[in-house]
XYZ file of C-alpha atoms in Angstrom:
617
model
C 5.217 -7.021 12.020
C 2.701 -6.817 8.839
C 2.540 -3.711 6.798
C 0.019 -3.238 3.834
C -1.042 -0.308 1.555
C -3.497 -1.281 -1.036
C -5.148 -3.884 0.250
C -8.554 -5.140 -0.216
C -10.885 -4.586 2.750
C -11.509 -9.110 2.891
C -7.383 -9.620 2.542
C -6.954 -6.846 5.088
C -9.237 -8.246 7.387
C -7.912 -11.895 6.795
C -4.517 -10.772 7.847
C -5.565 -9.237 10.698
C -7.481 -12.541 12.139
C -4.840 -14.232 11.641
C -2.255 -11.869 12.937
C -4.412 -11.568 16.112
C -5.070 -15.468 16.774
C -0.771 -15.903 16.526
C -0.410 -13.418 18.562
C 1.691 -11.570 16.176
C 1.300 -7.294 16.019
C -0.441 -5.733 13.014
C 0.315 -2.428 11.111
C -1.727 -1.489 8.753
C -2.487 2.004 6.495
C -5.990 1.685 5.672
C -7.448 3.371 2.487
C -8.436 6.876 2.207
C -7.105 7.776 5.500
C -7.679 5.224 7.812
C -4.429 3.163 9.590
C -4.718 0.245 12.453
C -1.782 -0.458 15.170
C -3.070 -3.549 16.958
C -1.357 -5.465 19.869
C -3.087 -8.808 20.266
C -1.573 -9.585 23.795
C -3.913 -6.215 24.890
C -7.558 -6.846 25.068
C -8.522 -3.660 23.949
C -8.309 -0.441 21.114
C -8.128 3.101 21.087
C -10.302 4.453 18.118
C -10.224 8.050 16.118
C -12.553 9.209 13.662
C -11.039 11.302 11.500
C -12.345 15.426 11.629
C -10.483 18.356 10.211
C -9.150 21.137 12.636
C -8.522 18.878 15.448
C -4.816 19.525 16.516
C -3.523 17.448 19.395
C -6.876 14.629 19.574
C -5.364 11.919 17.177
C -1.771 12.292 18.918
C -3.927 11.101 22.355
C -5.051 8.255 20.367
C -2.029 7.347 18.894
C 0.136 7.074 22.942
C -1.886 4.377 23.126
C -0.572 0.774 22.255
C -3.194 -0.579 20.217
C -5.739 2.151 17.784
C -7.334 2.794 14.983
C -7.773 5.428 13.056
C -10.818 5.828 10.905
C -10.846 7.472 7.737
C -13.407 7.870 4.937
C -15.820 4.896 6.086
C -17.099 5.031 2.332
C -14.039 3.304 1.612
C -13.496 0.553 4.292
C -15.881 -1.376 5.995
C -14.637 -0.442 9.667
C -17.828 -1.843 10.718
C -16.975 -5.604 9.613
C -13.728 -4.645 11.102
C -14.311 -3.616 14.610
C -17.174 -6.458 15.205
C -14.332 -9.452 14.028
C -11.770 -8.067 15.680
C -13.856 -7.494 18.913
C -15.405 -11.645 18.233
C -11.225 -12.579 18.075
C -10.261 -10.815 20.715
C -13.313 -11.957 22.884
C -12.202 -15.371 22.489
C -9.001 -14.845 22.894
C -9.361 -13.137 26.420
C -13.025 -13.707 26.852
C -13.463 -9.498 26.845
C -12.382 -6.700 24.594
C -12.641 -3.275 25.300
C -12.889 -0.312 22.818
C -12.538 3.308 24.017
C -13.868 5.842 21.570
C -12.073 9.052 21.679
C -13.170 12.454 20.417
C -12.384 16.094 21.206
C -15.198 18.415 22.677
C -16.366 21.880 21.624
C -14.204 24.693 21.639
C -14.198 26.416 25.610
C -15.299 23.362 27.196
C -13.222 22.525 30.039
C -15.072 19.300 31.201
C -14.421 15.222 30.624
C -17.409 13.542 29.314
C -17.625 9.954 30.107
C -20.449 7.533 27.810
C -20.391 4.242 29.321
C -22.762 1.428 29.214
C -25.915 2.190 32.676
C -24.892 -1.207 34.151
C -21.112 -2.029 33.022
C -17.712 -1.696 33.931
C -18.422 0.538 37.229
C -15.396 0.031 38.063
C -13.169 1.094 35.488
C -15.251 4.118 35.084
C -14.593 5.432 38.781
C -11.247 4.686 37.720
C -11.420 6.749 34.958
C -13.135 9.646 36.693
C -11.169 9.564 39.461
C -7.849 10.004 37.433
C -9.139 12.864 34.991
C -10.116 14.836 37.778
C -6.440 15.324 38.907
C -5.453 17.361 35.274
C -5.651 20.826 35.470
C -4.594 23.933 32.695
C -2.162 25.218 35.628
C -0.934 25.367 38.767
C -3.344 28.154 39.679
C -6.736 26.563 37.653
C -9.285 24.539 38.582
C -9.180 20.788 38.098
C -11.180 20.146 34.797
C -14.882 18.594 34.987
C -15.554 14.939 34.459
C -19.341 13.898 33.720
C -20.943 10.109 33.422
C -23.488 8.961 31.280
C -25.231 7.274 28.910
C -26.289 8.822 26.358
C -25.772 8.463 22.178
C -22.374 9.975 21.372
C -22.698 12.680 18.220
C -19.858 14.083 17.443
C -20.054 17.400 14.578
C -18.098 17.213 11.440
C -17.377 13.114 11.733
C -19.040 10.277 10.769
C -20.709 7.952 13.306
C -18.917 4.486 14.848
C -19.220 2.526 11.838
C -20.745 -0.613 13.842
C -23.634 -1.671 15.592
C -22.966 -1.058 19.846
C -25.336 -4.047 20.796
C -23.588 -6.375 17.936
C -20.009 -5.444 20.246
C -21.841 -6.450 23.695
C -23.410 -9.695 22.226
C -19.633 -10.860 21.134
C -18.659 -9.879 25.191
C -16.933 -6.727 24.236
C -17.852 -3.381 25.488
C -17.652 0.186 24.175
C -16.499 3.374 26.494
C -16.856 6.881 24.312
C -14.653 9.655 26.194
C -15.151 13.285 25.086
C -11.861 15.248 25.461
C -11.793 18.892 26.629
C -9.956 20.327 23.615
C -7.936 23.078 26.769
C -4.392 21.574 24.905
C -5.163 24.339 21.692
C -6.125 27.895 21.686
C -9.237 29.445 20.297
C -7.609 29.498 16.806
C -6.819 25.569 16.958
C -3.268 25.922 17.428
C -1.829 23.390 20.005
C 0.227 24.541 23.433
C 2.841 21.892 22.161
C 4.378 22.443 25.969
C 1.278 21.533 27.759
C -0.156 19.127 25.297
C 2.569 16.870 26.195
C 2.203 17.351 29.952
C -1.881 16.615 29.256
C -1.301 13.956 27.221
C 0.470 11.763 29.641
C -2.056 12.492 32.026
C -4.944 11.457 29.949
C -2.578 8.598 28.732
C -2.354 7.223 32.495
C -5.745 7.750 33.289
C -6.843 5.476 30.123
C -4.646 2.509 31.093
C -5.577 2.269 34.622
C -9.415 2.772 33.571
C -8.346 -0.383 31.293
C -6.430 -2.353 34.156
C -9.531 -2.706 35.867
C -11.493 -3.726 32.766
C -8.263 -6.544 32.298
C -8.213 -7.133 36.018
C -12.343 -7.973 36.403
C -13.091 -8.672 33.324
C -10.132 -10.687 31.040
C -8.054 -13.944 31.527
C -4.554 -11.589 30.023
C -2.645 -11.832 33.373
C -1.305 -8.497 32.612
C 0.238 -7.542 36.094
C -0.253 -4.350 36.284
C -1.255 -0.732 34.543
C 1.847 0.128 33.223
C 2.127 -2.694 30.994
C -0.213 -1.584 28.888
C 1.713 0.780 27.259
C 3.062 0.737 23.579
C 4.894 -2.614 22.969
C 6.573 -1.512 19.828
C 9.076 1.785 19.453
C 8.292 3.571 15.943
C 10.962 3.543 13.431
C 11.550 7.393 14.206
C 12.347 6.603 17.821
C 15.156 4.606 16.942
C 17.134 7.180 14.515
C 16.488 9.535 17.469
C 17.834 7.330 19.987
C 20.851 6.879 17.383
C 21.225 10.588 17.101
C 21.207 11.175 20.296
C 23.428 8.294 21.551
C 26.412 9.588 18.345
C 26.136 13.152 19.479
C 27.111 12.043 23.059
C 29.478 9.063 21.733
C 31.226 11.953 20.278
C 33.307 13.290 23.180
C 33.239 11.800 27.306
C 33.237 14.948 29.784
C 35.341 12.985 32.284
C 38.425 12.782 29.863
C 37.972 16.243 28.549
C 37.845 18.385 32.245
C 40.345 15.716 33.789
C 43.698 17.473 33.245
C 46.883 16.200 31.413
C 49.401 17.744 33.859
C 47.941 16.141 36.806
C 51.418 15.224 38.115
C 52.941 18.163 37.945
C 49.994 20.273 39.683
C 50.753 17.724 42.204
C 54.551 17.712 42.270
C 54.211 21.902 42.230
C 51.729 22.397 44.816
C 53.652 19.841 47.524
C 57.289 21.542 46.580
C 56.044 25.496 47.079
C 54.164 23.706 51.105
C 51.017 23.458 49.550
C 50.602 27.567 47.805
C 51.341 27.010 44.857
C 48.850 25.768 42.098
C 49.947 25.763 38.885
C 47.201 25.971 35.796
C 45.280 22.633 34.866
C 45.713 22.300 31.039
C 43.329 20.199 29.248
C 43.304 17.985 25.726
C 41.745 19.701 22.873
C 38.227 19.807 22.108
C 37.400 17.011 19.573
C 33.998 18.798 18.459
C 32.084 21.613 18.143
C 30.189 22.559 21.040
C 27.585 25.031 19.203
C 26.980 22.372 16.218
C 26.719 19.733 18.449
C 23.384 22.021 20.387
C 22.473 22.538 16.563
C 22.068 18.577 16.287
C 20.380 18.153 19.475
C 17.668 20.379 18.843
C 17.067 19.694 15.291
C 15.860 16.057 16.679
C 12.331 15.864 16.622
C 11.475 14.510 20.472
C 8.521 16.633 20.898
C 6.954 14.245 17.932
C 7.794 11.609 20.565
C 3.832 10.003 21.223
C 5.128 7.429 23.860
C 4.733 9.334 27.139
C 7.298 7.561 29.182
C 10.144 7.539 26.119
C 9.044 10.763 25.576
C 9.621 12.108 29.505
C 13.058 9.915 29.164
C 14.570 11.735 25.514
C 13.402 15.177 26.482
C 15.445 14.458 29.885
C 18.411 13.807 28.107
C 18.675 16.304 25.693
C 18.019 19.089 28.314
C 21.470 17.365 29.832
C 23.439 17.253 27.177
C 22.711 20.812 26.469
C 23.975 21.279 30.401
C 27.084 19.061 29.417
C 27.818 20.521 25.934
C 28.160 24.290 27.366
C 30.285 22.890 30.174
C 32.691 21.882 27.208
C 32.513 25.308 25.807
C 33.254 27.078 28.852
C 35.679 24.775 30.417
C 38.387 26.737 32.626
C 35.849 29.390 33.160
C 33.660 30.094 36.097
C 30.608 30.271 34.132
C 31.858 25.837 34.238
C 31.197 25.666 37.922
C 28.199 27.151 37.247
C 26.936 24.587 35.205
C 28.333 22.292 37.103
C 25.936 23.260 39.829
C 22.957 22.913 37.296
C 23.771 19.299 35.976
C 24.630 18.039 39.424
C 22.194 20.301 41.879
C 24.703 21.169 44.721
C 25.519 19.317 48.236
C 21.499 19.418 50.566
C 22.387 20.209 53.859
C 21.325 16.631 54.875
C 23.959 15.080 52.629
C 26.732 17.372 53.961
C 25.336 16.259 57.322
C 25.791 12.381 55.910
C 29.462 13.465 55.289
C 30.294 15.239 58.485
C 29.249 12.201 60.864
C 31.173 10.135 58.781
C 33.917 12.041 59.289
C 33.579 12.561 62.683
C 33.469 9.056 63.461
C 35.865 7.319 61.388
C 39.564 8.485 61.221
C 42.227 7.475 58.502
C 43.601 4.549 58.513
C 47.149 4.475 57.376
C 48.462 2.501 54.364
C 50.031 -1.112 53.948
C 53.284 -1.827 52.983
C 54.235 -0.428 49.894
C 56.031 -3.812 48.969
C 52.067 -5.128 49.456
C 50.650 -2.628 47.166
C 49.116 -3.698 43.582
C 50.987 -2.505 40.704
C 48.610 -1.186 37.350
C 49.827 -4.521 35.134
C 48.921 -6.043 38.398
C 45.395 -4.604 38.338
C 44.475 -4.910 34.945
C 44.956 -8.906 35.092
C 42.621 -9.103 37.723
C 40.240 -6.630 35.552
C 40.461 -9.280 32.827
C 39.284 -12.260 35.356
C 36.529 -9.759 35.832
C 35.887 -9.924 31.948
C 36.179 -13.525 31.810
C 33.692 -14.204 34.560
C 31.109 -12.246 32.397
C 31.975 -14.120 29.050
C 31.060 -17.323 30.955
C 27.451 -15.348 30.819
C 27.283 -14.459 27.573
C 29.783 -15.072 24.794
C 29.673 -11.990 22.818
C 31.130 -10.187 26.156
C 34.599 -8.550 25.242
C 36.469 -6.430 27.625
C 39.160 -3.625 27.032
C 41.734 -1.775 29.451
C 43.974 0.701 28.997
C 47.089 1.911 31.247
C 47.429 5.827 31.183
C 50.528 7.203 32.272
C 47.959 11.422 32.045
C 45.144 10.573 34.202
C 44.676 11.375 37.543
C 41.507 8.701 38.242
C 40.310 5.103 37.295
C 37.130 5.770 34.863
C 35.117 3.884 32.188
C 34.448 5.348 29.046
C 31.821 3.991 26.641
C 32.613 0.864 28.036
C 35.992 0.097 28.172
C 38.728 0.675 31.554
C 40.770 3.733 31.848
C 43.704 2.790 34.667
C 46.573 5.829 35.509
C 49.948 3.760 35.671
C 51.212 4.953 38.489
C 48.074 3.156 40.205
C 49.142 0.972 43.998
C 46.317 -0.587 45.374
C 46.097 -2.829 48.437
C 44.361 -5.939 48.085
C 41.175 -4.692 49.954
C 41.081 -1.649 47.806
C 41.477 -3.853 44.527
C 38.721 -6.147 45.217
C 36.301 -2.872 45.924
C 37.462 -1.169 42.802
C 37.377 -4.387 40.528
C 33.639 -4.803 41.679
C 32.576 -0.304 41.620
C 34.862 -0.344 38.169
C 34.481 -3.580 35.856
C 31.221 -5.004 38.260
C 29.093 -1.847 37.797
C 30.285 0.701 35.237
C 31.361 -2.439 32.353
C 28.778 -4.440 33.241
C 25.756 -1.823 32.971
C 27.415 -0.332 30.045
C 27.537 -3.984 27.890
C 23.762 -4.759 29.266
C 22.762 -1.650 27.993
C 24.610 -2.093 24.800
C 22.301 -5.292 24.742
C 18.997 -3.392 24.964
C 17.249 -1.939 22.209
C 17.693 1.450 22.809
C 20.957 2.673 23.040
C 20.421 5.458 25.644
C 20.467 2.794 28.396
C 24.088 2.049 27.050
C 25.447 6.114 27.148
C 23.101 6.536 30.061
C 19.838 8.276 30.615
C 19.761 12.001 32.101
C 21.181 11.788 35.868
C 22.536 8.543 35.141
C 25.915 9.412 37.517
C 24.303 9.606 40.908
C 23.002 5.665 40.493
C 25.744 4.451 38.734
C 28.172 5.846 41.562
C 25.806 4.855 44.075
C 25.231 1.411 42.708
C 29.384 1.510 42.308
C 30.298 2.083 46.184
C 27.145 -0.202 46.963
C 28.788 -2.902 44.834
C 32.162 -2.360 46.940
C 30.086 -2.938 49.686
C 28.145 -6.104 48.763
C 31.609 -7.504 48.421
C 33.125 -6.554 51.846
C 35.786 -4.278 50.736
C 33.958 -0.542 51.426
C 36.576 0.634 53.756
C 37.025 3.551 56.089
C 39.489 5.289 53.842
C 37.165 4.395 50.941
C 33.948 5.806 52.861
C 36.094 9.120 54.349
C 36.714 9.802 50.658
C 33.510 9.988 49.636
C 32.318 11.646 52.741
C 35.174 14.214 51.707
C 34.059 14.963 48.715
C 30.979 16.090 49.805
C 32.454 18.179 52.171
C 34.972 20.086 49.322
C 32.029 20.070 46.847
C 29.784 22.360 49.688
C 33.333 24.309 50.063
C 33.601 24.549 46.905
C 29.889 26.165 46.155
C 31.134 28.604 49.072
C 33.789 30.200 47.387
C 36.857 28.321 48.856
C 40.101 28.470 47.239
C 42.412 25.316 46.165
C 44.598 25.876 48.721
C 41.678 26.635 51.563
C 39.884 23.456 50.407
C 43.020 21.318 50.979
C 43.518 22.748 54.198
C 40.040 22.274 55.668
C 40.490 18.626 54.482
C 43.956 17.883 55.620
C 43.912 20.274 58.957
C 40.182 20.265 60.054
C 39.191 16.570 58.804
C 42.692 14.420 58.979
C 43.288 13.767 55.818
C 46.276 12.936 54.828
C 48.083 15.384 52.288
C 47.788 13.336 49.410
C 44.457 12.119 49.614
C 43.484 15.998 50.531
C 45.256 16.911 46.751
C 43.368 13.633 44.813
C 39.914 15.373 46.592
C 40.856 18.879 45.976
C 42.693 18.727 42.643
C 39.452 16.787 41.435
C 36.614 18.943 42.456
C 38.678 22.123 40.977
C 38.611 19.939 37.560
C 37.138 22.355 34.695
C 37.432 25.311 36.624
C 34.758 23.657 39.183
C 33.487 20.465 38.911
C 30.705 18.949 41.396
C 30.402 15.508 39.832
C 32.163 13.862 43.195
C 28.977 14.508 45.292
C 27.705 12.167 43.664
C 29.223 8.848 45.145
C 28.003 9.416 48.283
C 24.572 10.787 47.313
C 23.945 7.930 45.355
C 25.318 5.049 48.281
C 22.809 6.949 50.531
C 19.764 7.004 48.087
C 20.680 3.242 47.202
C 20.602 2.149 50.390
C 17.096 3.654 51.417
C 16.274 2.007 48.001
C 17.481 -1.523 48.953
C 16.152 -1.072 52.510
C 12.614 -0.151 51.032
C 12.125 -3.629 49.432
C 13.837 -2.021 45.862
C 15.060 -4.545 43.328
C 18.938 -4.956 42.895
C 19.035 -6.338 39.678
C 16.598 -4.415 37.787
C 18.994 -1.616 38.483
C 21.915 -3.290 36.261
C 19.964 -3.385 32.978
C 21.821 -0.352 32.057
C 22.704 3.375 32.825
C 19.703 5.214 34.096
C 18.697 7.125 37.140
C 17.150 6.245 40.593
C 13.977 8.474 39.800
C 13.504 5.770 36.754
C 13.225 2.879 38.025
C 9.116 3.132 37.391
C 9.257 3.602 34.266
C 12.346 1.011 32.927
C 9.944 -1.528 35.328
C 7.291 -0.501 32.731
C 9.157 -0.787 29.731
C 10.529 -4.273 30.882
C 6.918 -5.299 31.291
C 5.839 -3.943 27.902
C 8.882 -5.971 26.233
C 10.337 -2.501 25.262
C 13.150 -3.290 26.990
C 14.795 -6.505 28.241
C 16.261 -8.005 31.541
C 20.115 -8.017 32.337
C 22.067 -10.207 30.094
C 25.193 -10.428 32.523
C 25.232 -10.615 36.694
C 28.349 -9.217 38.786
C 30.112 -11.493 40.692
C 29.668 -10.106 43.964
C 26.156 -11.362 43.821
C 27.556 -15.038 44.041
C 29.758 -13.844 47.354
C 29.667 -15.610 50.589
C 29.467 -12.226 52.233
C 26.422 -10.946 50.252
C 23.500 -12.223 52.537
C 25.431 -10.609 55.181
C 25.962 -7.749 54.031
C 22.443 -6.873 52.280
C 21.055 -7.756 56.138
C 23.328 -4.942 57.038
C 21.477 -2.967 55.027
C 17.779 -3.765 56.177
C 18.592 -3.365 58.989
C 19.050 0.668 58.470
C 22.300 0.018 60.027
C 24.526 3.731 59.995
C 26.722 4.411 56.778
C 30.109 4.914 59.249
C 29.215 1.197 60.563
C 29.343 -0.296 57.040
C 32.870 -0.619 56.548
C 35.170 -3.239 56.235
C 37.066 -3.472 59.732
């Protein structure tokens, strides 16, 4: 990255050459108000001529991954600038496209597209076709778009500093849009809510305008629209990220609503034939709910000009406002209220999901106890797990740590929580080793490895597909059994009795009486779901299996989805980000990938083939 201040406008312009024929990205502040972000690998520029009382217009510009912003053109040559840059550029992907953009008069409602009579037709129906769709509201018409080609005047700025005909002779061409200014009010103040909305619109609607400028008209090979987003993240971004990624570093929900006296509820409620239900008591609050919302809304993500980090950071604050007043009113109802907010309640096609399950598949009953896996037992075979990712990549270290107060196996912030009075069977071991260390460690550490550490604490919704992508991984290697998969399916059923007012003791009946479950598998179900005074994070296992598996069955990539912690519904736009070099591919593979049985199994899957049939027999 170059960065210059005072510079003359020859040495300025040198650097920039020379920046662009390497390949290498340019910053530059420009005197007198001017500043240049340039991209080389992206044949074309966004520019903005300064004017006063335009909220909202140079934000557009700057979303975009390459601009320029003019300034007093009495004190740069942005003439000399634009017609080398567009020569470089031309020979570097034999076209180069700049896209002039300006805000309208105040009222107008309509796009107003100057293009060249004979050029680029077909980036221009692009272009129309994609600013029709934005709208004010719901309610309002979509806004106007007009074509032509007439001379561009624009009041209270100074004219494009460069000779149109000198751009076309180079092989360049020049596209002027005229922005309806609907994202401020009469007084110039901007509708920060709907500017952002607007501006990823109009954002969209630019790049795939310019993908079919690349596509005709360049030799870049850029694959597709969406790589032609920003390919650098502003210094700002990353002490948000940070922020963000400390506040929610600072306490893990899981071991906070998970209770401490898990064994005696247990021990209690089976003595007293299953009335009695002793109080859950919890570890102390290590923070400060209220200061921590303080934090989260003092960060300035609304400044955010990206449009897809943007959508992401504004997404995850929203749920760790959810999961900060969860904290604060942990015990209480007002919890399970939450609860229903953060994790959106059991569809009726899910519960559906979970009652054929159940109706087809009955318990199975256990091994041997003298066959059962120990916690020392599991925990060696968790560090074979971490050894087989170190042969990836050497910086890999692994932690695990035996609990004698927790009720459930969970990772948090990347390292293995195990309760020590775990028994496994050997079936059971190789599913968990695979849902525990092969998809919550892994996508944790290959997060840790990207350059924004939100894909390491997880993006907003991150559960569903990390659960999902767990049980999925417990499938791939042939150990999803019929206990495993009535669990789930059990959950789902408590978490719908749950949202319908049932009772500890009238949840563990329904599962134990009306379902066959047996009595302690009914309590780990029940005792779970009651965690915090109501907790509906347990739907989520089988939501996520199901949504995976239409995923996978729909042609979806697998390993895209272990670059980190994020959500189904994001898989667009980490694709993007990995094609803008934003982010970066996974640095370590589970092992069940390497499995005899994975063909067989992923077949299983194409073939649609019915969730109570995917078990291990």
């Amino acid at each position: 990255m170059s960065t210059a201040t005072t510079e003359t406008d020859s040495k300025l312009l040198h650097n920039l050459v020379a920046n662009c024929e390497n390949g290498l990205r340019s910053i530059y502040e420009i005197p007198e108000g001017g500043f240049i972000h340039f991209e080389p690998s992206l044949p074309f520029l966004y520019i903005y001529r300064n004017k006063t009382n335009d909220a909202g217009t140079r934000r557009l510009v700057k979303s975009g991954a390459s601009f320029l912003i003019i300034g007093n053109t009495e004190a740069y040559s942005y003439g000399v600038l634009i017609n080398k840059l567009s020569e470089t550029m031309t020979r570097k992907h034999n076209a180069f496209l700049l896209v002039d953009i300006y805000s309208g008069i105040k009222g107008s409602t309509d796009f107003k597209i100057h293009a060249p009579k004979s050029g680029l037709p077909a980036s221009i129906e692009a272009l129309k076709h994609e600013l029709h769709k934005i709208k004010v509201s719901e309610n309002a018409p979509y806004l106007g778009v007009t074509v032509d080609s007439d001379e561009v005047h624009i009041d209270g700025v100074n004219v494009i500093p460069c000779d149109e005909d000198d751009i076309l002779k180079c092989g360049a061409a020049f596209i002027h849009v005229e922005v309806p200014p609907v994202y401020r009010n009469a007084n110039g103040t901007l509708f920060p809510v709907f500017f952002r909305r607007f501006r990823d619109h109009f954002s969209r609607a630019l790049q795939k305008a310019i993908f079919e400028f690349v596509r005709v008209q360049t030799t870049s090979g850029i694959p597709s629209y969406t790589a032609l987003g920003k390919r650098s993240v502003h210094k700002e971004l990353y002490k948000i990220d940070e922020e963000l990624t400390a506040i929610e570093s600072s306490y893990s929900l899981l071991m906070l609503v998970a209770p401490v006296n898990i064994n005696e509820i247990r021990k209690t409620f089976f003595e007293s034939g299953f009335k009695e239900v002793p109080d859950y008591h919890y570890r102390l609050l290590p923070i400060d709910p209220d200061k921590l919302k303080r934090k989260l809304f003092n960060l300035r993500i609304d400044e955010i000009d990206d449009p897809a980090l943007a959508f992401l950071y504004n997404e995850k604050r929203e749920e760790l406002e959810k999961q900060l007043s969860m904290l604060k009113e942990r015990g209480t109802r007002n919890f399970f209220y939450s609860s229903i907010r953060l994790f959106q309640g059991v569809d009726k096609d899910l519960k559906k999901e979970a009652e054929d399950i159940l109706s087809v598949l009955v318990e199975e009953p256990e091994g041997n106890s003298d066959e059962l896996m120990n916690a020392q037992q599991f925990k060696e075979l968790a560090f074979k797990e971490f050894n087989y990712f170190k042969k990836q990549d050497p910086q890999f270290e692994g932690k695990v740590h035996l609990k004698d107060d927790l009720n459930i196996m969970m990772v948090s912030q990347g390292e293995f929580y195990l309760p020590l009075n775990t028994k496994l069977t050997q079936l059971d071991a190789n599913a968990l080793l695979q849902h525990e260390i092969g998809t919550h460690v892994l996508t944790y550490y290959n997060g840790s490895k990207q350059p924004l550490s939100q894909l390491r604490t997880g993006l907003a919704d991150y559960d569903t597909m990390q659960e999902g992508l767990a049980v999925m991984a417990e499938f791939l290697c042939g150990s999803l059994t019929a206990n495993r998969l009535r669990t789930l399916a059990g959950r789902v059923i408590a978490g719908d009795a749950l949202v319908q007012g049932c009772s500890f003791t009238e949840m563990f009946d329904l599962l134990k009486n009306t379902h066959g479950f047996s009595k302690e598998r009914a309590f780990n179900i029940v005792s779970r779901m009651f965690q915090g005074g109501g907790f509906l994070k347990d739907i989520v296992y089988l939501k996520g299996f199901v949504q995976l598996r239409h995923y996978l069955n729909t042609g979806g990539d697998l390993e895209l989805l272990l670059a980190g912690k994020f959500a189904l519904h994001h898989v667009n736009i980490i694709k993007e980000l990995v094609e803008r070099k934003v982010l970066v591919k996974p640095a370590i593979k589970p092992r069940y990938l390497e499995m005899n049985c994975f063909k067989n199994q992923m077949k299983e899957i194409n073939a649609g083939t019915y969730l109570a049939q995917m078990i291990k027999k």
